[in-house]
JSON list of C-alpha atoms in Angstrom, two decimals:
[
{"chain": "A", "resi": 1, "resn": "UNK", "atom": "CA", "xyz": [-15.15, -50.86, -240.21]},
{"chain": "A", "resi": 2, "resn": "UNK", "atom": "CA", "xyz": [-13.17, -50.29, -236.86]},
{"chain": "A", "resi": 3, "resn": "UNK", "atom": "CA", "xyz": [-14.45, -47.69, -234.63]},
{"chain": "A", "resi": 4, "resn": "UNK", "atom": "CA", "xyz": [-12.13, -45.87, -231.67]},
{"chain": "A", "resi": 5, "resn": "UNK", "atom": "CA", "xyz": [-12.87, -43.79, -229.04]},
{"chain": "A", "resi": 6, "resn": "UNK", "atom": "CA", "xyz": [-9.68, -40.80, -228.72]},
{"chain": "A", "resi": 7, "resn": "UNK", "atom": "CA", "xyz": [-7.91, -43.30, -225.77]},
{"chain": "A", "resi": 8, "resn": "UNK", "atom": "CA", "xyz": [-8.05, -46.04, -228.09]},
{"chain": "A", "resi": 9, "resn": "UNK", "atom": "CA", "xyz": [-6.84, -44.81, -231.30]},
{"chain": "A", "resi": 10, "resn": "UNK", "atom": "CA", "xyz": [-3.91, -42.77, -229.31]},
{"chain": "A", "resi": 11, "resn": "UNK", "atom": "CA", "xyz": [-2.98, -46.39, -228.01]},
{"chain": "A", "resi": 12, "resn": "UNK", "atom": "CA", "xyz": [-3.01, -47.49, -231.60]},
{"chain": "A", "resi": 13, "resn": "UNK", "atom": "CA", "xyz": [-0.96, -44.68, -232.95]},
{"chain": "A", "resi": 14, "resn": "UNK", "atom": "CA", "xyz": [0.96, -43.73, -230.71]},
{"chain": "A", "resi": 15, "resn": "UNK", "atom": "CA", "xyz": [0.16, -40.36, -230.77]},
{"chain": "A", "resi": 16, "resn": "UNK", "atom": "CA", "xyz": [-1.00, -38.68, -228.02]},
{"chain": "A", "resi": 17, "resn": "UNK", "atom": "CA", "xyz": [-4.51, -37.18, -227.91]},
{"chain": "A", "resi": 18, "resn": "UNK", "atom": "CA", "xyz": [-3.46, -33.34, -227.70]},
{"chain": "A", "resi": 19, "resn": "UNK", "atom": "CA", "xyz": [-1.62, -33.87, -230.74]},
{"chain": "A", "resi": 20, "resn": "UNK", "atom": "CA", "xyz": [-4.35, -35.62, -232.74]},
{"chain": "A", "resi": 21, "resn": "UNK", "atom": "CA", "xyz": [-7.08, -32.75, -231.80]},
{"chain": "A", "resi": 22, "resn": "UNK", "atom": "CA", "xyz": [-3.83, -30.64, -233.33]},
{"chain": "A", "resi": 23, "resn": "UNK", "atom": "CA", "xyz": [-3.57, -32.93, -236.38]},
{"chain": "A", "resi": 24, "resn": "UNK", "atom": "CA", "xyz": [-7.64, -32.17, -236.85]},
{"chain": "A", "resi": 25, "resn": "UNK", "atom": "CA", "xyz": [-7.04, -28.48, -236.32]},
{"chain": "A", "resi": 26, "resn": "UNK", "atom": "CA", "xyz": [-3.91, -28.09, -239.04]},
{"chain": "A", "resi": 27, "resn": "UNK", "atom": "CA", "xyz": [-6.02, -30.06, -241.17]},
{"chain": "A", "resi": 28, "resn": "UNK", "atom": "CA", "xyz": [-4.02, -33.21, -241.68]},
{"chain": "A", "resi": 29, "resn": "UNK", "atom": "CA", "xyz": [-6.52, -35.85, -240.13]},
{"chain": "A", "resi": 30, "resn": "UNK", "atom": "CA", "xyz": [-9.84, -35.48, -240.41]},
{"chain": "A", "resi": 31, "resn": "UNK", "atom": "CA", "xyz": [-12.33, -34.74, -237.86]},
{"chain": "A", "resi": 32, "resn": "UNK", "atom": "CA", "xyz": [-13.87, -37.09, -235.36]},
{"chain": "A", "resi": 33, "resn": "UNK", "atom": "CA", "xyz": [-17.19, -39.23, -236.71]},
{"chain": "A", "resi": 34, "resn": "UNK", "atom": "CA", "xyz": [-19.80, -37.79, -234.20]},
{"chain": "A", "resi": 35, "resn": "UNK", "atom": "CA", "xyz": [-18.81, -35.08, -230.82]},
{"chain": "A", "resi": 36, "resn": "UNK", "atom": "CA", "xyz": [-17.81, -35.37, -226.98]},
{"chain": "A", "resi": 37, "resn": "UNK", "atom": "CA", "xyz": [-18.42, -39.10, -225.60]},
{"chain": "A", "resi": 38, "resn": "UNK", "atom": "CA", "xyz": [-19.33, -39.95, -228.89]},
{"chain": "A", "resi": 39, "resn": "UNK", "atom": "CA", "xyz": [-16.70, -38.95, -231.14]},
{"chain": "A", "resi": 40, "resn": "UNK", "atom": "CA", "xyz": [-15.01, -42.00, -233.27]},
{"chain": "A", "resi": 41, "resn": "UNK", "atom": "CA", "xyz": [-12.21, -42.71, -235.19]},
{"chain": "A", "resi": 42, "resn": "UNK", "atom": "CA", "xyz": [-11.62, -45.01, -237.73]},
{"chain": "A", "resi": 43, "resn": "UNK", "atom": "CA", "xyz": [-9.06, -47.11, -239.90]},
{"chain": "A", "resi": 44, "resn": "UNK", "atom": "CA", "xyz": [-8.34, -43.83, -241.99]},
{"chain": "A", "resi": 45, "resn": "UNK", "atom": "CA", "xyz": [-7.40, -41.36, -239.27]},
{"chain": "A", "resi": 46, "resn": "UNK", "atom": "CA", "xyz": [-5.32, -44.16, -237.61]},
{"chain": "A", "resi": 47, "resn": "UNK", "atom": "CA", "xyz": [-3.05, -45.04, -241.20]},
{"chain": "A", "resi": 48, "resn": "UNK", "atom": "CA", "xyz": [-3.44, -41.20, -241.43]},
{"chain": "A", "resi": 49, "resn": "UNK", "atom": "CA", "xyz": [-1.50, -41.00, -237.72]},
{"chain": "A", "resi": 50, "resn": "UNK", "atom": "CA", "xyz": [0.92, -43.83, -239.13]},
{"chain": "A", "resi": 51, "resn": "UNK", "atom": "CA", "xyz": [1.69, -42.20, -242.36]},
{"chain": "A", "resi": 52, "resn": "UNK", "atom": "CA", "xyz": [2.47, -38.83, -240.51]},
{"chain": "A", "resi": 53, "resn": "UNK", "atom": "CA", "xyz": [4.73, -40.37, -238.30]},
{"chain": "A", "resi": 54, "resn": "UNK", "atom": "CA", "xyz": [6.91, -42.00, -241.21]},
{"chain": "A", "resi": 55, "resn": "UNK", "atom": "CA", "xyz": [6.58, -38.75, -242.82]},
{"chain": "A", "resi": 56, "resn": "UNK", "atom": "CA", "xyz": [7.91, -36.96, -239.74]},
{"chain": "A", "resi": 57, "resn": "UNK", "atom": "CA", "xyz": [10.81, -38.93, -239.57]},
{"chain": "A", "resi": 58, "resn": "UNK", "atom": "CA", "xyz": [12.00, -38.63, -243.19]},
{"chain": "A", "resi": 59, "resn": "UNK", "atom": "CA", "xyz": [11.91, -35.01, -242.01]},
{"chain": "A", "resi": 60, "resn": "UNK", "atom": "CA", "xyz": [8.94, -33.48, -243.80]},
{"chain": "A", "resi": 61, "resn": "UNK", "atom": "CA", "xyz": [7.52, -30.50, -242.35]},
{"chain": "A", "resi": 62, "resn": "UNK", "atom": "CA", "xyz": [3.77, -30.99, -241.54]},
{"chain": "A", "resi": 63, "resn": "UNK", "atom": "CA", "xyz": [2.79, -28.43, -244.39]},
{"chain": "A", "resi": 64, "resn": "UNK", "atom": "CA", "xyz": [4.24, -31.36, -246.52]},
{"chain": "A", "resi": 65, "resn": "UNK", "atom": "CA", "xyz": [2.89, -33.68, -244.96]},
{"chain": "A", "resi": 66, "resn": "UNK", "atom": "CA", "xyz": [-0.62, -32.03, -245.69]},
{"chain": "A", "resi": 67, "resn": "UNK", "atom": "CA", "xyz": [-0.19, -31.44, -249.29]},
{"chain": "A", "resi": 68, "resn": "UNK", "atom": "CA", "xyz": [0.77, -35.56, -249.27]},
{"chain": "A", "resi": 69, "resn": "UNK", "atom": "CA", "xyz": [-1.96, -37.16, -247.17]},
{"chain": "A", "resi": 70, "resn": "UNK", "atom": "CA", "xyz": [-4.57, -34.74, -249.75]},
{"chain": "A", "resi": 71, "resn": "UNK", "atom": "CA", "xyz": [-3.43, -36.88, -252.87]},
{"chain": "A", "resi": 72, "resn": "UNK", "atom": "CA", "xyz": [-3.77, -40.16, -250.81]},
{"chain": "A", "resi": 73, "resn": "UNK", "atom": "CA", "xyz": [-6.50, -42.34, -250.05]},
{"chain": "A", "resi": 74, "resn": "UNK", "atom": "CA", "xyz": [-7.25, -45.69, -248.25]},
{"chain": "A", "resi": 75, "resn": "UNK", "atom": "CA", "xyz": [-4.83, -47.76, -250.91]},
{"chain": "A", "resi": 76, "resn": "UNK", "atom": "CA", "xyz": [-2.29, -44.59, -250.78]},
{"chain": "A", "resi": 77, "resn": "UNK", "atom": "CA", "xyz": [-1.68, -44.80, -247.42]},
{"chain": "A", "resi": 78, "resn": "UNK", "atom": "CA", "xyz": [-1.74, -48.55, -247.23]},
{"chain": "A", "resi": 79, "resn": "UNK", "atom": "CA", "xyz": [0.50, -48.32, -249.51]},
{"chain": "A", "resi": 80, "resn": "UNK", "atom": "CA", "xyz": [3.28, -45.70, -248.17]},
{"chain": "A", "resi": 81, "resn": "UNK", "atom": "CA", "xyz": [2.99, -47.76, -244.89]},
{"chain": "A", "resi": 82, "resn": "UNK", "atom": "CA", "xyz": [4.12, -51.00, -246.63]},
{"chain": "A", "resi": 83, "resn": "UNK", "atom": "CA", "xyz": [6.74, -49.74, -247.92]},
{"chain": "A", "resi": 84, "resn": "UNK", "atom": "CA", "xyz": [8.46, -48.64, -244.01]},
{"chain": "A", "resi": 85, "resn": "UNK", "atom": "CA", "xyz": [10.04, -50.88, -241.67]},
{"chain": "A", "resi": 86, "resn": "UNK", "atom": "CA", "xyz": [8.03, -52.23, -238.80]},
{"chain": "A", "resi": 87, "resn": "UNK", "atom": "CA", "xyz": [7.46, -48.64, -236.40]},
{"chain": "A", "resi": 88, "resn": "UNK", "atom": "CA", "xyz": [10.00, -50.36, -234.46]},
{"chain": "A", "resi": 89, "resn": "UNK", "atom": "CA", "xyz": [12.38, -51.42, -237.16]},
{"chain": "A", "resi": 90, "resn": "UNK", "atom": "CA", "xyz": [13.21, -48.09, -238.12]},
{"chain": "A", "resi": 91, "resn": "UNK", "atom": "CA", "xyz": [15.71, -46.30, -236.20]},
{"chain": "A", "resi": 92, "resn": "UNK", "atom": "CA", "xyz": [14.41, -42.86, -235.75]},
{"chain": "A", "resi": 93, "resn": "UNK", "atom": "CA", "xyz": [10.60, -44.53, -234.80]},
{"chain": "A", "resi": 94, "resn": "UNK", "atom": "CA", "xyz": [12.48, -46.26, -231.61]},
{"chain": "A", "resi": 95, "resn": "UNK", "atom": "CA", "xyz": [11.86, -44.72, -228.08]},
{"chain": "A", "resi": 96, "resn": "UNK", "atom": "CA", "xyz": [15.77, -44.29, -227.18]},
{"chain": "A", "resi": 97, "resn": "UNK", "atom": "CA", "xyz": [16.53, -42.50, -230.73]},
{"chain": "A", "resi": 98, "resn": "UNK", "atom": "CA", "xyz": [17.20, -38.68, -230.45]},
{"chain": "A", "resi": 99, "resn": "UNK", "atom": "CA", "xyz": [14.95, -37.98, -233.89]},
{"chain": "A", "resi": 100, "resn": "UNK", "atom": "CA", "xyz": [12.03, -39.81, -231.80]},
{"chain": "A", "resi": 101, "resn": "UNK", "atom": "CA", "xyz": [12.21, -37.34, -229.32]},
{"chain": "A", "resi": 102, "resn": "UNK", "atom": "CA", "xyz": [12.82, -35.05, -231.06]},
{"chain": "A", "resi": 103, "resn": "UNK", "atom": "CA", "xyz": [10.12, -35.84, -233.12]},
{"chain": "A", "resi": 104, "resn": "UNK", "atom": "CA", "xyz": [7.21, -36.46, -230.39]},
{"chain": "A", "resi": 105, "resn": "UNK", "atom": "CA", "xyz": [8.15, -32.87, -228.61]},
{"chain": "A", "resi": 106, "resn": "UNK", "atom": "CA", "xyz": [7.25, -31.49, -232.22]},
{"chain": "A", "resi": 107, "resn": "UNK", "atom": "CA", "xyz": [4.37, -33.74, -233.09]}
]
């Protein structure tokens, strides 16, 4: 299994740190495997990251989003992520849309 440190699964996801220690908070990512220096992430909390993302842009709220990601496992979320264009591919995932800003300010 993949292991990440905070700097390397925000790379990954594209999600900055503050907002994945918010993600843990609200309860919509699970916590970190270990504390401080130690802490890692794994393939789950970055699909997790991914999935919220798509979610964000078809405009769910992140109470939504919660009540989703609890019904999903590994294969669920594997499997909502197939079924998106590329993060690129999609228009409101690219940097120069207006939903992509609009949707990192809220992240």
């Amino acid at each position: 299994m993949a292991e990440f440190g905070i700097g390397e699964l925000s790379g990954k996801s594209g999600v900055s740190r503050r907002n994945i220690y918010f993600y843990v908070q609200q309860d919509l990512l699970p916590g970190a495997i270990g504390a401080g220096l130690a802490a890692r992430y794994g393939e789950e909390h970055l699909l997790r990251l991914q999935a919220i993302r798509v979610l964000r842009a078809r405009g769910m709220r992140l109470d939504e989003i919660r009540e989703r990601l609890k019904r999903l496992g590994l294969d669920g979320l594997k499997q909502l992520l197939a079924e998106e264009p590329g993060p690129m591919e999609s228009p409101a995932l690219r940097p120069e849309s207006r939903a992509f800003a609009a949707g990192s300010a809220s992240e």
